[in-house]
Short mmCIF file of C-alpha atoms in Angstrom, two decimals:
data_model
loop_
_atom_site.label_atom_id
_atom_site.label_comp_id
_atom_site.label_asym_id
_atom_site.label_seq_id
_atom_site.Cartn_x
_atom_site.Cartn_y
_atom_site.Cartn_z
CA UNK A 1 0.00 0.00 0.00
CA UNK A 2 3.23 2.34 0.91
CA UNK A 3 4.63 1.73 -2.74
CA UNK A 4 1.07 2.03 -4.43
CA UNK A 5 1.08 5.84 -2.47
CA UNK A 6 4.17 6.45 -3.02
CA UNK A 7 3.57 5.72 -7.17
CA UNK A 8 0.74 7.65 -6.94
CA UNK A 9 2.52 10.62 -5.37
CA UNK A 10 5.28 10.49 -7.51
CA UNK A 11 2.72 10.42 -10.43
CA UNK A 12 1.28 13.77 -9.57
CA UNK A 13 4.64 15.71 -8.66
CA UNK A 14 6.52 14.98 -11.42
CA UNK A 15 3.70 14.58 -13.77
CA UNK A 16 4.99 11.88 -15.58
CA UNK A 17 1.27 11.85 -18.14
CA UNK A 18 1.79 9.34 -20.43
CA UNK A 19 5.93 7.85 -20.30
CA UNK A 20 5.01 6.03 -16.98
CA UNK A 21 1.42 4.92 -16.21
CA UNK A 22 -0.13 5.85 -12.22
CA UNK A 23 -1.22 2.90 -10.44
CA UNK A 24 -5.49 3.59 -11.18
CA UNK A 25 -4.34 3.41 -14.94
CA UNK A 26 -2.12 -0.02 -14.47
CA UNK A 27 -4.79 -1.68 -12.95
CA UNK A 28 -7.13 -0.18 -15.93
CA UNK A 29 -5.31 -1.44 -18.08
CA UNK A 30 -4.48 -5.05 -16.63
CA UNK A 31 -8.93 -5.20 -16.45
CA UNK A 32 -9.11 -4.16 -20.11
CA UNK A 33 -6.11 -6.37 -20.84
CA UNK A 34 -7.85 -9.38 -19.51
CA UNK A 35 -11.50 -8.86 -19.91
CA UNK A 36 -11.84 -6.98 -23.23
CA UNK A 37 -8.27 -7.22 -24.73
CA UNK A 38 -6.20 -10.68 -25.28
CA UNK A 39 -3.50 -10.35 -22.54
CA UNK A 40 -4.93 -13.37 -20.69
CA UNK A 41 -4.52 -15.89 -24.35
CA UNK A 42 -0.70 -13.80 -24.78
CA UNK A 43 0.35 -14.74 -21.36
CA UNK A 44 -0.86 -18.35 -22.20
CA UNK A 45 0.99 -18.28 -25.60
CA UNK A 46 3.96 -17.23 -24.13
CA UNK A 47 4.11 -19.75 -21.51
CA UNK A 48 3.07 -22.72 -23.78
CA UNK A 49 6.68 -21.11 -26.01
CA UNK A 50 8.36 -20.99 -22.56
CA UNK A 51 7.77 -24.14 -21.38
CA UNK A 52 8.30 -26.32 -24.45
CA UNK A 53 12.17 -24.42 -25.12
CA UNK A 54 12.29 -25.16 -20.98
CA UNK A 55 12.44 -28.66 -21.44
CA UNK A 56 14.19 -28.90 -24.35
CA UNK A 57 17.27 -26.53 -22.66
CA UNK A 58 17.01 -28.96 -19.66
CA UNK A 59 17.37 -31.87 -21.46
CA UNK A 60 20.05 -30.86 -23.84
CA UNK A 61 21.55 -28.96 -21.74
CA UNK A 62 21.78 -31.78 -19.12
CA UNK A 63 23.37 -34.25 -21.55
CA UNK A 64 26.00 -32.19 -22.71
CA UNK A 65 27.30 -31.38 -19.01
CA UNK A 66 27.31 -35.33 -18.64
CA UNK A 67 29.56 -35.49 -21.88
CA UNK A 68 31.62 -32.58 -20.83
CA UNK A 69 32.38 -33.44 -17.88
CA UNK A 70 33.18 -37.90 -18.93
CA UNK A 71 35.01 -36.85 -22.18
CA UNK A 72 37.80 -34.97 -21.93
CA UNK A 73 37.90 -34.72 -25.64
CA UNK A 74 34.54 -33.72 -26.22
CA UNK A 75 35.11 -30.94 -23.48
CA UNK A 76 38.76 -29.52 -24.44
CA UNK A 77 36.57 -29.09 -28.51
CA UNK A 78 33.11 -28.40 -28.17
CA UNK A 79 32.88 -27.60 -24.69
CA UNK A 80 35.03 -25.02 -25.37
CA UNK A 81 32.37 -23.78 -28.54
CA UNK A 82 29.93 -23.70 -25.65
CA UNK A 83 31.67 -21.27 -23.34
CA UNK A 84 31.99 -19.00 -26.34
CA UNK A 85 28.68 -19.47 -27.53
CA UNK A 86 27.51 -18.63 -23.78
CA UNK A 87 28.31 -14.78 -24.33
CA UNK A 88 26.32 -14.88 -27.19
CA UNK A 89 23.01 -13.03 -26.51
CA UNK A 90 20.40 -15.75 -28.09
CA UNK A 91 18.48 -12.95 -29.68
CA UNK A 92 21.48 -12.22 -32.08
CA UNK A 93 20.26 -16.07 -34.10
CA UNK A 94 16.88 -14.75 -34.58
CA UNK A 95 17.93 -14.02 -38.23
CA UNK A 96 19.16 -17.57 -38.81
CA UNK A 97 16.25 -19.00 -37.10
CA UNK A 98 13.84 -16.51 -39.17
CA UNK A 99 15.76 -17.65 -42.32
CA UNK A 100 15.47 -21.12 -41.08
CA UNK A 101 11.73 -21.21 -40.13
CA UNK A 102 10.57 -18.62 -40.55
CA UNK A 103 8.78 -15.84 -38.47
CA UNK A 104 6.67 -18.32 -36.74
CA UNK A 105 6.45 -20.27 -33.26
CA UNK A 106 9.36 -22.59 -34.51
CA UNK A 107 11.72 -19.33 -34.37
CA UNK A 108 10.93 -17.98 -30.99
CA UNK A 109 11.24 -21.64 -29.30
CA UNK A 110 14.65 -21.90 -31.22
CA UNK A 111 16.09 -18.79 -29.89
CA UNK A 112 14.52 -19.30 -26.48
CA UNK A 113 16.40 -23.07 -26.20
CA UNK A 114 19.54 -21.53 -27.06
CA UNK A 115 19.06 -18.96 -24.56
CA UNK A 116 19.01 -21.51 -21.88
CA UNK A 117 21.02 -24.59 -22.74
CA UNK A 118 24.56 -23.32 -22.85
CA UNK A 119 23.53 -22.15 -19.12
CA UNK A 120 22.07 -25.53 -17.84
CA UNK A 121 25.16 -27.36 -19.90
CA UNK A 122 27.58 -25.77 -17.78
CA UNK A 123 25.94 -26.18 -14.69
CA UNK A 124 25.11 -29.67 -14.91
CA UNK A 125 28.80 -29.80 -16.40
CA UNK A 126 30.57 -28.31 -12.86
CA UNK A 127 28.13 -30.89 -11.08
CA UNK A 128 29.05 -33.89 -12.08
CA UNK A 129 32.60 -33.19 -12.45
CA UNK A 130 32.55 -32.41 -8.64
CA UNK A 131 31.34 -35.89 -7.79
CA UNK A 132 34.20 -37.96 -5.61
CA UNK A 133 35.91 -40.53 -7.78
CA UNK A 134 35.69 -42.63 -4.63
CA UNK A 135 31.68 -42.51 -4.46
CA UNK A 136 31.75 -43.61 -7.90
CA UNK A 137 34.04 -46.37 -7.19
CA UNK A 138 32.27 -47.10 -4.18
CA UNK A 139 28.77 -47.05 -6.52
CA UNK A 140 30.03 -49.57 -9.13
CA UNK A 141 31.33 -51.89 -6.51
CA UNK A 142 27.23 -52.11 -5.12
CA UNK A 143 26.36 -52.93 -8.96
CA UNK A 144 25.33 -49.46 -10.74
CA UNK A 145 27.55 -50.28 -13.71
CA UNK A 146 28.56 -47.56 -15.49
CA UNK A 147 25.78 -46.59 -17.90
CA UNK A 148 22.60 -45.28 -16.94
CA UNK A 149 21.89 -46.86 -14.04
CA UNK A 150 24.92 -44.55 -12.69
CA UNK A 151 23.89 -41.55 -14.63
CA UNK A 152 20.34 -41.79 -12.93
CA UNK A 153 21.11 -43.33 -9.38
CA UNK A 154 24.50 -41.72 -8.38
CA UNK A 155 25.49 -38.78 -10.86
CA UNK A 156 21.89 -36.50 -10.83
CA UNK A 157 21.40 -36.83 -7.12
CA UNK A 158 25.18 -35.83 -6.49
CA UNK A 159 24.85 -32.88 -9.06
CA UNK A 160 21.43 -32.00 -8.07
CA UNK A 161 22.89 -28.58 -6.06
CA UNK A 162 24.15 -27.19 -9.14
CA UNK A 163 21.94 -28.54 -11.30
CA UNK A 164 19.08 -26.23 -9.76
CA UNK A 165 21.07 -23.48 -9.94
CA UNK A 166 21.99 -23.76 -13.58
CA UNK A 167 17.28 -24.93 -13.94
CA UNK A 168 16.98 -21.85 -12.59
CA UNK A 169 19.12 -19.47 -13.99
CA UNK A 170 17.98 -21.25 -17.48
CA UNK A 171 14.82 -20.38 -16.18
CA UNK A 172 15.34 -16.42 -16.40
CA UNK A 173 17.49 -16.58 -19.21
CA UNK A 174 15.05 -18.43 -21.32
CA UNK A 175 12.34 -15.18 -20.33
CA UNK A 176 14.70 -13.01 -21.79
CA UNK A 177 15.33 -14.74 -25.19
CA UNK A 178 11.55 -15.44 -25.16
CA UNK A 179 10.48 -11.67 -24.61
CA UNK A 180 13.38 -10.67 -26.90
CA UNK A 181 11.77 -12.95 -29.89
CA UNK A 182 8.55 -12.44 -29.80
CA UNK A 183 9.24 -8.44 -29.83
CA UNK A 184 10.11 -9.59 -33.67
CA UNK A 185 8.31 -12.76 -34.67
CA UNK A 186 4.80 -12.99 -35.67
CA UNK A 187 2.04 -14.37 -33.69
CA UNK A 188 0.34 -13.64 -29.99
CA UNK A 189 2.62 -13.19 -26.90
CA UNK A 190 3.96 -11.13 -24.15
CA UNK A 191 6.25 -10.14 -26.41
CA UNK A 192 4.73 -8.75 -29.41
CA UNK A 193 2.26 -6.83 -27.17
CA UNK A 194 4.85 -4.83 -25.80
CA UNK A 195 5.65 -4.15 -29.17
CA UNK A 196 2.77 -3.45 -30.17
CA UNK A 197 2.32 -1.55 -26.98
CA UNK A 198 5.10 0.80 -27.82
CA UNK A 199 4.12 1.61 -31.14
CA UNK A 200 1.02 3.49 -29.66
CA UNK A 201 2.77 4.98 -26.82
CA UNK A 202 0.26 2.54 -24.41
CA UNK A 203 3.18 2.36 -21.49
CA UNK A 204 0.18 1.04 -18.89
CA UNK A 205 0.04 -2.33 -20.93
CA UNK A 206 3.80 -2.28 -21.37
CA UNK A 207 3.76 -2.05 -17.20
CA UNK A 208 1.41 -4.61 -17.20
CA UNK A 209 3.66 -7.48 -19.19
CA UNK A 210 6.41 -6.30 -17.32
CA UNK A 211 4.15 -7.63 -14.10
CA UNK A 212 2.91 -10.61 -15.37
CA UNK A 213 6.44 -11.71 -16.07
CA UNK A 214 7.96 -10.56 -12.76
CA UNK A 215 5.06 -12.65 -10.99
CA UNK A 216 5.10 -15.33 -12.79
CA UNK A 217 9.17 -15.57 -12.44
CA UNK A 218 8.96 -15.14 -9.22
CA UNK A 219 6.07 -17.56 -8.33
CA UNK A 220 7.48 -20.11 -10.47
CA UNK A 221 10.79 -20.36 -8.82
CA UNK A 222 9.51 -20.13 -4.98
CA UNK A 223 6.43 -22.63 -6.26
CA UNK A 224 8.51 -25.10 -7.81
CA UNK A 225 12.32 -24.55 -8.09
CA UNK A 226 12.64 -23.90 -4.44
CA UNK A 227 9.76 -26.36 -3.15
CA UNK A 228 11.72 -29.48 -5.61
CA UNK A 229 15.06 -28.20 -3.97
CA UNK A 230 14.32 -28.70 -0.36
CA UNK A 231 12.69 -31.84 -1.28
CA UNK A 232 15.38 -33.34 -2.90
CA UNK A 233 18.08 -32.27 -0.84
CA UNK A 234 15.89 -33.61 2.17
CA UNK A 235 15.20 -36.99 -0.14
CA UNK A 236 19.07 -37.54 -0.62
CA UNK A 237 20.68 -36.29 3.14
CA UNK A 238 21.79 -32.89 1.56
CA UNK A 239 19.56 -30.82 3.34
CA UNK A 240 22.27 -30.34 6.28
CA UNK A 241 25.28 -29.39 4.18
CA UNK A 242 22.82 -27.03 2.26
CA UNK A 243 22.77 -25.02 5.61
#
């Protein structure tokens, strides 16, 4: 309520008009938005982009830290392509991905993937590498072999610490290449109505997306990434070295 004053106030005195909305005409805009207007179905579109590149970045991502980090080839060559190709802000391969496929859904969940696997590949990568050789030993000895059985059994749980850090700074990283491609590809999302948004100077509905992907950040990772942390670290007797 101190903040929503405060907004108001600072509304008034500096009479911001139209570059930067008051609070009545936010929440104007987020009823229009939702009741008369298609922000509801954009939030959805977005989300359905956002989580298909999600788990597609996981899973990639995921399997090349496990070949990183049991290949030293593989990770002196292409691991080093990776690192490189981490500085790489995900939006600069729209054009390929527009040449590609064109400006469609295919683009944005290209873009969006690549935004987030190098991430997850180098967390999951400085996981497993930090697994003692002698649990591993110790592992094979029981019977876990050395294929998936060890991969699924030993290696995740092990690497689960930094694997949920790299899930969820893949997580915010695949927001931004989502927002940043659907500001240029066709089609409904959060994206394209801040574009179009911006093109007629509407900066309550460009407040509003800004919102709805703060919240839903936010709720997401204290909903789910945290919740799955503690439960897992609990599950596997990491809970006390977490603290």
């Amino acid at each position: 309520m101190i903040l929503v004053i405060a907004w108001e106030l600072g509304y008034r005195m500096f009479q911001w008009g139209w570059k930067f909305p008051s609070p009545l005409q936010t929440y104007q805009a987020f009823y229009d938005g939702f009741t008369k207007g298609n922000l509801l179905e954009a939030t959805l579109s977005s989300l359905r982009r956002l989580l298909i590149s999600f788990v597609l970045a996981i899973g990639i991502g995921t399997l090349l830290g496990f070949l990183f980090a049991r290949f030293r080839y593989f990770d002196e060559t292409f691991g080093f392509l990776v690192v490189a190709l981490q500085t790489v802000p995900s939006i600069a391969w729209l054009p390929f991905a527009i040449i590609w496929f064109g400006l469609n859904d295919t683009s944005v969940i290209f873009i969006t993937t690549i935004g987030a696997t190098w991430t997850m590949s180098m967390a999951s990568r400085t996981g497993i590498m930090n697994i003692s050789a002698i649990h591993l030993r110790a592992a094979r000895m029981m019977g876990t072999g050395s294929g998936f059985r060890m991969f699924f059994q030993v290696m995740l749980p092990a690497a689960f610490p930094h694997l949920i850090t790299g899930v969820r700074v893949a997580w915010a990283f695949a927001w931004r290449a989502l927002t940043a491609g659907e500001l240029i590809a066709r089609g409904l999302g959060l994206g394209q109505t801040l574009q179009d948004s911006r093109s007629i100077g509407d900066t309550a509905t460009i407040l509003c997306v800004v919102i709805i992907i703060a919240v839903i950040g936010t709720l997401s990772d204290h909903l789910c990434f945290k919740r799955l942390e503690d439960r897992i670290m609990l599950r596997y007797g990491l809970d006390s070295a977490k603290r």
